[in-house]
GROMACS .gro file of C-alpha atoms in nm:
model
  450
    1UNK     CA    1  -3.205  -2.203   1.982
    2UNK     CA    2  -2.858  -2.099   1.869
    3UNK     CA    3  -2.705  -1.862   1.618
    4UNK     CA    4  -2.412  -1.872   1.378
    5UNK     CA    5  -2.165  -1.586   1.369
    6UNK     CA    6  -1.991  -1.604   1.033
    7UNK     CA    7  -1.657  -1.429   1.076
    8UNK     CA    8  -1.507  -1.263   0.767
    9UNK     CA    9  -1.326  -0.927   0.796
   10UNK     CA   10  -1.410  -0.895   1.166
   11UNK     CA   11  -1.168  -1.139   1.330
   12UNK     CA   12  -1.198  -1.014   1.688
   13UNK     CA   13  -1.432  -1.035   1.987
   14UNK     CA   14  -1.425  -0.673   2.106
   15UNK     CA   15  -1.627  -0.389   1.951
   16UNK     CA   16  -1.823  -0.644   1.746
   17UNK     CA   17  -2.192  -0.555   1.695
   18UNK     CA   18  -2.269  -0.872   1.497
   19UNK     CA   19  -2.139  -1.086   1.783
   20UNK     CA   20  -2.357  -0.902   2.032
   21UNK     CA   21  -2.660  -0.951   1.805
   22UNK     CA   22  -2.588  -1.324   1.766
   23UNK     CA   23  -2.540  -1.372   2.141
   24UNK     CA   24  -2.892  -1.245   2.208
   25UNK     CA   25  -3.034  -1.555   2.039
   26UNK     CA   26  -2.851  -1.821   2.242
   27UNK     CA   27  -2.529  -2.021   2.207
   28UNK     CA   28  -2.310  -1.897   1.922
   29UNK     CA   29  -2.126  -2.105   1.664
   30UNK     CA   30  -1.824  -1.904   1.550
   31UNK     CA   31  -1.769  -1.998   1.185
   32UNK     CA   32  -1.497  -1.914   0.936
   33UNK     CA   33  -1.520  -2.037   0.577
   34UNK     CA   34  -1.203  -2.104   0.380
   35UNK     CA   35  -1.325  -1.967   0.049
   36UNK     CA   36  -1.094  -2.053  -0.241
   37UNK     CA   37  -1.234  -1.765  -0.447
   38UNK     CA   38  -1.074  -1.528  -0.197
   39UNK     CA   39  -0.763  -1.734  -0.124
   40UNK     CA   40  -0.655  -1.785  -0.486
   41UNK     CA   41  -0.564  -1.421  -0.564
   42UNK     CA   42  -0.396  -1.374  -0.226
   43UNK     CA   43  -0.022  -1.417  -0.194
   44UNK     CA   44   0.153  -1.624   0.072
   45UNK     CA   45   0.220  -1.330   0.309
   46UNK     CA   46  -0.146  -1.234   0.338
   47UNK     CA   47  -0.264  -1.596   0.361
   48UNK     CA   48  -0.011  -1.666   0.637
   49UNK     CA   49  -0.119  -1.356   0.829
   50UNK     CA   50  -0.483  -1.459   0.791
   51UNK     CA   51  -0.413  -1.807   0.929
   52UNK     CA   52  -0.220  -1.662   1.221
   53UNK     CA   53  -0.508  -1.423   1.290
   54UNK     CA   54  -0.750  -1.716   1.285
   55UNK     CA   55  -0.531  -1.906   1.532
   56UNK     CA   56  -0.530  -1.606   1.764
   57UNK     CA   57  -0.909  -1.583   1.740
   58UNK     CA   58  -0.942  -1.954   1.810
   59UNK     CA   59  -0.728  -1.912   2.123
   60UNK     CA   60  -0.955  -1.631   2.239
   61UNK     CA   61  -1.263  -1.846   2.187
   62UNK     CA   62  -1.106  -2.141   2.371
   63UNK     CA   63  -1.030  -1.912   2.664
   64UNK     CA   64  -1.406  -1.850   2.683
   65UNK     CA   65  -1.506  -2.216   2.647
   66UNK     CA   66  -1.550  -2.225   2.270
   67UNK     CA   67  -1.349  -2.282   1.956
   68UNK     CA   68  -1.349  -2.150   1.601
   69UNK     CA   69  -1.532  -2.377   1.358
   70UNK     CA   70  -1.341  -2.371   1.028
   71UNK     CA   71  -1.490  -2.529   0.715
   72UNK     CA   72  -1.373  -2.520   0.355
   73UNK     CA   73  -1.593  -2.477   0.049
   74UNK     CA   74  -1.828  -2.237  -0.122
   75UNK     CA   75  -2.001  -2.021   0.138
   76UNK     CA   76  -2.342  -2.078  -0.020
   77UNK     CA   77  -2.293  -2.449   0.058
   78UNK     CA   78  -2.103  -2.432   0.386
   79UNK     CA   79  -2.302  -2.167   0.575
   80UNK     CA   80  -2.647  -2.326   0.531
   81UNK     CA   81  -2.501  -2.667   0.622
   82UNK     CA   82  -2.354  -2.529   0.946
   83UNK     CA   83  -2.679  -2.347   1.025
   84UNK     CA   84  -2.876  -2.671   0.985
   85UNK     CA   85  -2.625  -2.870   1.191
   86UNK     CA   86  -2.641  -2.612   1.470
   87UNK     CA   87  -3.017  -2.575   1.454
   88UNK     CA   88  -2.954  -2.203   1.424
   89UNK     CA   89  -3.237  -1.955   1.412
   90UNK     CA   90  -3.020  -1.705   1.223
   91UNK     CA   91  -2.677  -1.638   1.077
   92UNK     CA   92  -2.509  -1.311   1.172
   93UNK     CA   93  -2.249  -1.118   0.974
   94UNK     CA   94  -2.080  -0.783   0.949
   95UNK     CA   95  -2.202  -0.647   0.616
   96UNK     CA   96  -1.967  -0.673   0.318
   97UNK     CA   97  -1.982  -0.403   0.050
   98UNK     CA   98  -1.708  -0.523  -0.185
   99UNK     CA   99  -1.820  -0.662  -0.524
  100UNK     CA  100  -1.746  -1.027  -0.454
  101UNK     CA  101  -1.858  -1.015  -0.092
  102UNK     CA  102  -2.192  -0.849  -0.169
  103UNK     CA  103  -2.271  -1.101  -0.446
  104UNK     CA  104  -2.158  -1.392  -0.225
  105UNK     CA  105  -2.386  -1.280   0.057
  106UNK     CA  106  -2.683  -1.267  -0.180
  107UNK     CA  107  -2.612  -1.627  -0.282
  108UNK     CA  108  -2.588  -1.730   0.083
  109UNK     CA  109  -2.914  -1.550   0.162
  110UNK     CA  110  -3.091  -1.744  -0.112
  111UNK     CA  111  -2.937  -2.073  -0.001
  112UNK     CA  112  -3.040  -2.018   0.363
  113UNK     CA  113  -3.405  -2.000   0.269
  114UNK     CA  114  -3.612  -1.920   0.578
  115UNK     CA  115  -3.306  -1.875   0.801
  116UNK     CA  116  -3.223  -1.504   0.796
  117UNK     CA  117  -2.876  -1.366   0.723
  118UNK     CA  118  -2.860  -1.075   0.967
  119UNK     CA  119  -2.625  -0.788   0.885
  120UNK     CA  120  -2.509  -0.581   1.183
  121UNK     CA  121  -2.225  -0.333   1.143
  122UNK     CA  122  -1.950  -0.341   0.881
  123UNK     CA  123  -1.570  -0.316   0.860
  124UNK     CA  124  -1.603   0.064   0.837
  125UNK     CA  125  -1.685   0.348   1.073
  126UNK     CA  126  -1.945   0.464   0.822
  127UNK     CA  127  -2.080   0.194   0.594
  128UNK     CA  128  -2.021   0.251   0.221
  129UNK     CA  129  -2.323   0.412   0.063
  130UNK     CA  130  -2.416   0.622   0.366
  131UNK     CA  131  -2.211   0.927   0.263
  132UNK     CA  132  -2.349   1.091  -0.051
  133UNK     CA  133  -2.397   1.435  -0.196
  134UNK     CA  134  -2.706   1.636  -0.108
  135UNK     CA  135  -2.897   1.490  -0.401
  136UNK     CA  136  -2.815   1.135  -0.297
  137UNK     CA  137  -2.558   1.071  -0.570
  138UNK     CA  138  -2.213   0.924  -0.495
  139UNK     CA  139  -1.918   1.141  -0.398
  140UNK     CA  140  -1.618   1.128  -0.633
  141UNK     CA  141  -1.394   1.383  -0.461
  142UNK     CA  142  -1.213   1.298  -0.138
  143UNK     CA  143  -1.233   1.645   0.018
  144UNK     CA  144  -1.609   1.650  -0.032
  145UNK     CA  145  -1.634   1.297   0.109
  146UNK     CA  146  -1.423   1.381   0.414
  147UNK     CA  147  -1.641   1.679   0.504
  148UNK     CA  148  -1.963   1.479   0.469
  149UNK     CA  149  -1.809   1.177   0.647
  150UNK     CA  150  -1.709   1.378   0.952
  151UNK     CA  151  -2.048   1.550   0.960
  152UNK     CA  152  -2.222   1.211   0.941
  153UNK     CA  153  -2.018   1.078   1.232
  154UNK     CA  154  -2.002   0.724   1.366
  155UNK     CA  155  -2.109   0.522   1.665
  156UNK     CA  156  -1.900   0.470   1.975
  157UNK     CA  157  -1.727   0.132   2.007
  158UNK     CA  158  -1.973  -0.146   2.086
  159UNK     CA  159  -1.970  -0.281   2.440
  160UNK     CA  160  -1.734  -0.578   2.465
  161UNK     CA  161  -1.862  -0.877   2.662
  162UNK     CA  162  -1.705  -1.188   2.501
  163UNK     CA  163  -1.698  -1.362   2.839
  164UNK     CA  164  -2.078  -1.344   2.855
  165UNK     CA  165  -2.122  -1.531   2.526
  166UNK     CA  166  -2.207  -1.900   2.532
  167UNK     CA  167  -2.002  -2.058   2.253
  168UNK     CA  168  -2.092  -2.379   2.075
  169UNK     CA  169  -1.806  -2.525   1.869
  170UNK     CA  170  -1.868  -2.773   1.587
  171UNK     CA  171  -1.625  -3.003   1.413
  172UNK     CA  172  -1.434  -2.850   1.125
  173UNK     CA  173  -1.134  -2.890   0.899
  174UNK     CA  174  -0.906  -2.686   1.124
  175UNK     CA  175  -0.685  -2.393   1.034
  176UNK     CA  176  -0.430  -2.486   0.766
  177UNK     CA  177  -0.057  -2.458   0.819
  178UNK     CA  178   0.105  -2.141   0.691
  179UNK     CA  179   0.210  -2.149   0.327
  180UNK     CA  180   0.580  -2.134   0.249
  181UNK     CA  181   0.697  -1.775   0.282
  182UNK     CA  182   0.979  -1.604   0.093
  183UNK     CA  183   1.313  -1.638   0.267
  184UNK     CA  184   1.370  -1.361   0.518
  185UNK     CA  185   1.010  -1.237   0.522
  186UNK     CA  186   0.893  -1.114   0.862
  187UNK     CA  187   0.526  -1.064   0.945
  188UNK     CA  188   0.373  -0.862   1.228
  189UNK     CA  189   0.224  -1.041   1.526
  190UNK     CA  190  -0.135  -1.136   1.445
  191UNK     CA  191  -0.463  -1.114   1.631
  192UNK     CA  192  -0.678  -0.877   1.831
  193UNK     CA  193  -0.442  -0.847   2.128
  194UNK     CA  194  -0.154  -0.761   1.893
  195UNK     CA  195  -0.370  -0.504   1.713
  196UNK     CA  196  -0.472  -0.332   2.035
  197UNK     CA  197  -0.113  -0.333   2.159
  198UNK     CA  198   0.010  -0.182   1.831
  199UNK     CA  199  -0.255   0.088   1.853
  200UNK     CA  200  -0.160   0.173   2.211
  201UNK     CA  201   0.208   0.197   2.114
  202UNK     CA  202   0.131   0.429   1.827
  203UNK     CA  203  -0.094   0.650   2.037
  204UNK     CA  204   0.181   0.686   2.298
  205UNK     CA  205   0.478   0.727   2.067
  206UNK     CA  206   0.368   0.823   1.718
  207UNK     CA  207   0.032   0.994   1.698
  208UNK     CA  208   0.145   1.339   1.814
  209UNK     CA  209   0.424   1.355   1.557
  210UNK     CA  210   0.224   1.193   1.278
  211UNK     CA  211   0.139   1.512   1.083
  212UNK     CA  212   0.507   1.603   1.042
  213UNK     CA  213   0.662   1.256   1.022
  214UNK     CA  214   0.413   1.042   0.832
  215UNK     CA  215   0.589   1.097   0.497
  216UNK     CA  216   0.933   0.997   0.630
  217UNK     CA  217   1.004   0.628   0.565
  218UNK     CA  218   1.342   0.663   0.732
  219UNK     CA  219   1.173   0.745   1.064
  220UNK     CA  220   0.908   0.471   1.033
  221UNK     CA  221   0.658   0.661   1.246
  222UNK     CA  222   0.344   0.537   1.073
  223UNK     CA  223   0.094   0.333   1.273
  224UNK     CA  224   0.123   0.003   1.080
  225UNK     CA  225  -0.242  -0.062   1.163
  226UNK     CA  226  -0.340  -0.150   0.804
  227UNK     CA  227  -0.291  -0.531   0.834
  228UNK     CA  228  -0.512  -0.533   1.143
  229UNK     CA  229  -0.777  -0.320   0.976
  230UNK     CA  230  -0.767  -0.547   0.671
  231UNK     CA  231  -0.881  -0.850   0.871
  232UNK     CA  232  -1.078  -0.665   1.136
  233UNK     CA  233  -0.856  -0.745   1.433
  234UNK     CA  234  -0.942  -0.390   1.530
  235UNK     CA  235  -1.234  -0.178   1.412
  236UNK     CA  236  -1.175   0.174   1.275
  237UNK     CA  237  -1.439   0.293   1.519
  238UNK     CA  238  -1.209   0.183   1.803
  239UNK     CA  239  -0.924   0.380   1.648
  240UNK     CA  240  -1.135   0.690   1.588
  241UNK     CA  241  -1.251   0.684   1.949
  242UNK     CA  242  -0.887   0.716   2.054
  243UNK     CA  243  -0.808   1.012   1.830
  244UNK     CA  244  -0.832   1.358   1.980
  245UNK     CA  245  -0.962   1.673   1.806
  246UNK     CA  246  -0.606   1.775   1.717
  247UNK     CA  247  -0.526   1.449   1.540
  248UNK     CA  248  -0.700   1.529   1.212
  249UNK     CA  249  -0.409   1.410   0.995
  250UNK     CA  250  -0.451   1.052   1.112
  251UNK     CA  251  -0.829   1.076   1.097
  252UNK     CA  252  -0.794   1.177   0.732
  253UNK     CA  253  -0.597   0.860   0.661
  254UNK     CA  254  -0.878   0.650   0.807
  255UNK     CA  255  -1.117   0.848   0.588
  256UNK     CA  256  -0.915   0.762   0.274
  257UNK     CA  257  -0.979   0.394   0.344
  258UNK     CA  258  -1.350   0.463   0.385
  259UNK     CA  259  -1.362   0.684   0.075
  260UNK     CA  260  -1.212   0.416  -0.147
  261UNK     CA  261  -1.452   0.156  -0.003
  262UNK     CA  262  -1.740   0.386  -0.092
  263UNK     CA  263  -1.606   0.444  -0.444
  264UNK     CA  264  -1.576   0.068  -0.499
  265UNK     CA  265  -1.927   0.017  -0.362
  266UNK     CA  266  -2.080   0.261  -0.609
  267UNK     CA  267  -1.849   0.169  -0.899
  268UNK     CA  268  -1.768  -0.202  -0.850
  269UNK     CA  269  -1.622  -0.226  -1.200
  270UNK     CA  270  -1.341   0.006  -1.087
  271UNK     CA  271  -1.175  -0.288  -0.913
  272UNK     CA  272  -1.053  -0.400  -1.255
  273UNK     CA  273  -1.143  -0.123  -1.498
  274UNK     CA  274  -1.039   0.241  -1.531
  275UNK     CA  275  -1.239   0.482  -1.319
  276UNK     CA  276  -1.178   0.731  -1.600
  277UNK     CA  277  -1.243   0.513  -1.910
  278UNK     CA  278  -1.078   0.761  -2.149
  279UNK     CA  279  -0.745   0.698  -1.977
  280UNK     CA  280  -0.752   0.335  -2.089
  281UNK     CA  281  -0.628   0.457  -2.428
  282UNK     CA  282  -0.293   0.567  -2.286
  283UNK     CA  283  -0.006   0.390  -2.464
  284UNK     CA  284   0.186   0.137  -2.257
  285UNK     CA  285   0.487  -0.084  -2.315
  286UNK     CA  286   0.388  -0.446  -2.382
  287UNK     CA  287   0.549  -0.778  -2.464
  288UNK     CA  288   0.895  -0.888  -2.351
  289UNK     CA  289   1.008  -0.532  -2.285
  290UNK     CA  290   0.723  -0.488  -2.041
  291UNK     CA  291   0.787  -0.824  -1.878
  292UNK     CA  292   1.157  -0.744  -1.827
  293UNK     CA  293   1.085  -0.397  -1.689
  294UNK     CA  294   0.817  -0.529  -1.454
  295UNK     CA  295   1.051  -0.799  -1.325
  296UNK     CA  296   1.332  -0.550  -1.255
  297UNK     CA  297   1.090  -0.317  -1.075
  298UNK     CA  298   0.945  -0.603  -0.870
  299UNK     CA  299   1.292  -0.717  -0.763
  300UNK     CA  300   1.407  -0.368  -0.663
  301UNK     CA  301   1.664  -0.348  -0.943
  302UNK     CA  302   1.567  -0.026  -1.120
  303UNK     CA  303   1.880   0.175  -1.037
  304UNK     CA  304   1.673   0.436  -0.850
  305UNK     CA  305   1.750   0.388  -0.479
  306UNK     CA  306   1.421   0.500  -0.322
  307UNK     CA  307   1.226   0.284  -0.569
  308UNK     CA  308   1.447  -0.017  -0.507
  309UNK     CA  309   1.426   0.026  -0.130
  310UNK     CA  310   1.047   0.029  -0.147
  311UNK     CA  311   1.020  -0.280  -0.362
  312UNK     CA  312   1.266  -0.468  -0.143
  313UNK     CA  313   1.074  -0.364   0.168
  314UNK     CA  314   0.766  -0.521   0.010
  315UNK     CA  315   0.952  -0.848  -0.040
  316UNK     CA  316   1.100  -0.840   0.311
  317UNK     CA  317   0.792  -0.735   0.510
  318UNK     CA  318   0.483  -0.763   0.292
  319UNK     CA  319   0.433  -0.393   0.354
  320UNK     CA  320   0.556  -0.059   0.216
  321UNK     CA  321   0.549   0.288   0.365
  322UNK     CA  322   0.261   0.483   0.208
  323UNK     CA  323   0.473   0.765   0.063
  324UNK     CA  324   0.697   0.505  -0.099
  325UNK     CA  325   0.394   0.320  -0.239
  326UNK     CA  326   0.315   0.632  -0.439
  327UNK     CA  327   0.674   0.673  -0.553
  328UNK     CA  328   0.713   0.316  -0.679
  329UNK     CA  329   0.370   0.322  -0.844
  330UNK     CA  330   0.443   0.646  -1.026
  331UNK     CA  331   0.777   0.507  -1.143
  332UNK     CA  332   0.619   0.192  -1.286
  333UNK     CA  333   0.344   0.374  -1.474
  334UNK     CA  334   0.506   0.701  -1.576
  335UNK     CA  335   0.877   0.615  -1.602
  336UNK     CA  336   0.853   0.255  -1.722
  337UNK     CA  337   0.518   0.301  -1.898
  338UNK     CA  338   0.371  -0.020  -1.759
  339UNK     CA  339  -0.007  -0.031  -1.712
  340UNK     CA  340  -0.113   0.023  -1.352
  341UNK     CA  341  -0.305  -0.306  -1.338
  342UNK     CA  342   0.023  -0.502  -1.339
  343UNK     CA  343   0.153  -0.313  -1.038
  344UNK     CA  344  -0.177  -0.342  -0.853
  345UNK     CA  345  -0.176  -0.718  -0.910
  346UNK     CA  346   0.183  -0.746  -0.783
  347UNK     CA  347   0.096  -0.553  -0.469
  348UNK     CA  348  -0.205  -0.773  -0.399
  349UNK     CA  349   0.013  -1.083  -0.423
  350UNK     CA  350   0.269  -0.952  -0.175
  351UNK     CA  351   0.098  -0.710   0.065
  352UNK     CA  352  -0.009  -0.837   0.405
  353UNK     CA  353  -0.260  -0.549   0.416
  354UNK     CA  354  -0.375  -0.595   0.056
  355UNK     CA  355  -0.724  -0.443   0.048
  356UNK     CA  356  -0.902  -0.440  -0.288
  357UNK     CA  357  -1.058  -0.094  -0.258
  358UNK     CA  358  -0.754   0.084  -0.114
  359UNK     CA  359  -0.504  -0.093  -0.337
  360UNK     CA  360  -0.683  -0.056  -0.670
  361UNK     CA  361  -0.784   0.304  -0.614
  362UNK     CA  362  -0.451   0.398  -0.466
  363UNK     CA  363  -0.291   0.274  -0.785
  364UNK     CA  364  -0.547   0.453  -1.002
  365UNK     CA  365  -0.488   0.777  -0.810
  366UNK     CA  366  -0.114   0.759  -0.874
  367UNK     CA  367  -0.157   0.641  -1.232
  368UNK     CA  368  -0.385   0.934  -1.306
  369UNK     CA  369  -0.684   0.717  -1.395
  370UNK     CA  370  -0.887   0.744  -1.075
  371UNK     CA  371  -1.099   0.985  -0.875
  372UNK     CA  372  -0.860   1.283  -0.880
  373UNK     CA  373  -0.985   1.562  -1.105
  374UNK     CA  374  -0.648   1.657  -1.264
  375UNK     CA  375  -0.404   1.385  -1.175
  376UNK     CA  376  -0.187   1.291  -1.467
  377UNK     CA  377   0.056   1.580  -1.430
  378UNK     CA  378   0.153   1.441  -1.089
  379UNK     CA  379   0.471   1.252  -1.174
  380UNK     CA  380   0.695   1.172  -0.880
  381UNK     CA  381   1.063   1.243  -0.931
  382UNK     CA  382   1.235   0.951  -0.752
  383UNK     CA  383   1.550   1.154  -0.683
  384UNK     CA  384   1.384   1.458  -0.528
  385UNK     CA  385   1.131   1.240  -0.344
  386UNK     CA  386   1.414   1.037  -0.193
  387UNK     CA  387   1.616   1.345  -0.098
  388UNK     CA  388   1.313   1.511   0.061
  389UNK     CA  389   1.166   1.221   0.257
  390UNK     CA  390   1.479   1.012   0.322
  391UNK     CA  391   1.733   1.294   0.342
  392UNK     CA  392   2.017   1.099   0.506
  393UNK     CA  393   1.944   0.779   0.313
  394UNK     CA  394   1.866   0.572   0.625
  395UNK     CA  395   1.565   0.405   0.463
  396UNK     CA  396   1.760   0.322   0.150
  397UNK     CA  397   2.049   0.173   0.348
  398UNK     CA  398   1.805  -0.042   0.544
  399UNK     CA  399   1.686  -0.223   0.231
  400UNK     CA  400   1.959  -0.171  -0.030
  401UNK     CA  401   2.283  -0.294   0.129
  402UNK     CA  402   2.483  -0.227  -0.189
  403UNK     CA  403   2.448   0.144  -0.111
  404UNK     CA  404   2.509   0.123   0.263
  405UNK     CA  405   2.850   0.286   0.240
  406UNK     CA  406   2.736   0.596   0.051
  407UNK     CA  407   2.685   0.931   0.226
  408UNK     CA  408   2.348   1.101   0.209
  409UNK     CA  409   2.453   1.344  -0.064
  410UNK     CA  410   2.541   1.056  -0.300
  411UNK     CA  411   2.293   0.785  -0.211
  412UNK     CA  412   2.001   0.931  -0.409
  413UNK     CA  413   2.202   0.961  -0.734
  414UNK     CA  414   2.471   0.693  -0.719
  415UNK     CA  415   2.523   0.710  -1.096
  416UNK     CA  416   2.688   1.050  -1.050
  417UNK     CA  417   2.970   0.914  -0.831
  418UNK     CA  418   3.320   0.965  -0.971
  419UNK     CA  419   3.411   0.614  -0.857
  420UNK     CA  420   3.113   0.465  -1.037
  421UNK     CA  421   2.829   0.259  -0.899
  422UNK     CA  422   2.895   0.040  -0.595
  423UNK     CA  423   2.950  -0.327  -0.673
  424UNK     CA  424   2.627  -0.513  -0.737
  425UNK     CA  425   2.403  -0.210  -0.781
  426UNK     CA  426   2.243  -0.177  -1.127
  427UNK     CA  427   2.256   0.107  -1.374
  428UNK     CA  428   1.945   0.321  -1.406
  429UNK     CA  429   1.686   0.154  -1.623
  430UNK     CA  430   1.569   0.488  -1.764
  431UNK     CA  431   1.633   0.860  -1.743
  432UNK     CA  432   1.352   1.010  -1.538
  433UNK     CA  433   1.345   1.349  -1.713
  434UNK     CA  434   1.315   1.187  -2.055
  435UNK     CA  435   1.042   0.946  -1.945
  436UNK     CA  436   0.851   1.220  -1.769
  437UNK     CA  437   0.838   1.420  -2.091
  438UNK     CA  438   0.730   1.112  -2.283
  439UNK     CA  439   0.445   1.047  -2.040
  440UNK     CA  440   0.324   1.405  -2.057
  441UNK     CA  441   0.342   1.404  -2.437
  442UNK     CA  442   0.137   1.084  -2.451
  443UNK     CA  443  -0.119   1.237  -2.220
  444UNK     CA  444  -0.145   1.554  -2.427
  445UNK     CA  445  -0.186   1.346  -2.739
  446UNK     CA  446  -0.463   1.147  -2.574
  447UNK     CA  447  -0.641   1.467  -2.473
  448UNK     CA  448  -0.613   1.593  -2.829
  449UNK     CA  449  -0.782   1.281  -2.965
  450UNK     CA  450  -1.065   1.283  -2.711
   0.00000   0.00000   0.00000
């Protein structure tokens, strides 16, 4: 007999419980399904990184006498067909808790008939749904979740024995060529080896200083592990095993990812709808004015340097520093008065690490529509945020060359220069103080009507 291992968000061979379970049943067919329902909403950067990750996985399998079997189509058609072709006794997966993935797996289960779809492990240290309040109800507050999550704990990394697995490749469509990428875009190296190397570098050079430096985009001392976690080139359990007792700041960031996955699991509608439905009545700019404002924000042409640097970093790297993600999101929603869904959609088109749960709920947190109990008064001032977290302007200069010649004291408010704005840099779209007051007034009005 043989088994099928259906790879999804677990594109690695190490620390892979589903692989170990499949290998117990005989030769393993490593399958990846090119599912258009998942590829359509993904932008070119994330698709290209996925394909490169698949190529790296295929190379690993070939080194162990196998190859990755890639087929295209609806999983409920492809997976049973591969199982029949392989004569497989079972199909093994890492469990998926996202709305589409959970529904897809139910369709595959039905289509497989008597062949079981075996779920072992998940992309999380603690599977969504495991952490609840004492009465079994979902947790809505991060601090409560973090306490219960740490008390629940997680398993040690699974033993890695990919060389002991007997692989059975089948014919497939092959891994497509990368889509055309925006000019100048650079992507991180893909695959499990790259993920492990990046984690080792961060542990050696960045983990100790992370609590003090994580909010500084100019220093770029974050781990950059999010693209690897997105596709499962490394498991969070592997990362957590390498974090010492004194590294709670980084552990908390891993917990945010797990918290948002749990929120999406319990409230799947929050991927598209407001977690706080009353906030859907907030007034937003619409029509051509909204389209023009959204386009200027997306291009990094708002006239606010820290905002523009962040949006240009997204275009150049498919990634943005987390502090800057909050700044640019706040600016779109509370300075430009554009509904958060537009920004979330733009991020998902451009981010290499675009993760539905983290992206949507990160946007809702900043927009004041999500899990935070009293969030709307949190309005990021782009000038003070820039001065605090990029004090010398190094981050801004890296991505906004028009401002490269300005000293740190001027770079955060170039409109105040006696000589005027540098050539090519735009005027401010809005006055932050005025728009802040307008946002707060709209919120107060909404509260008064509720």
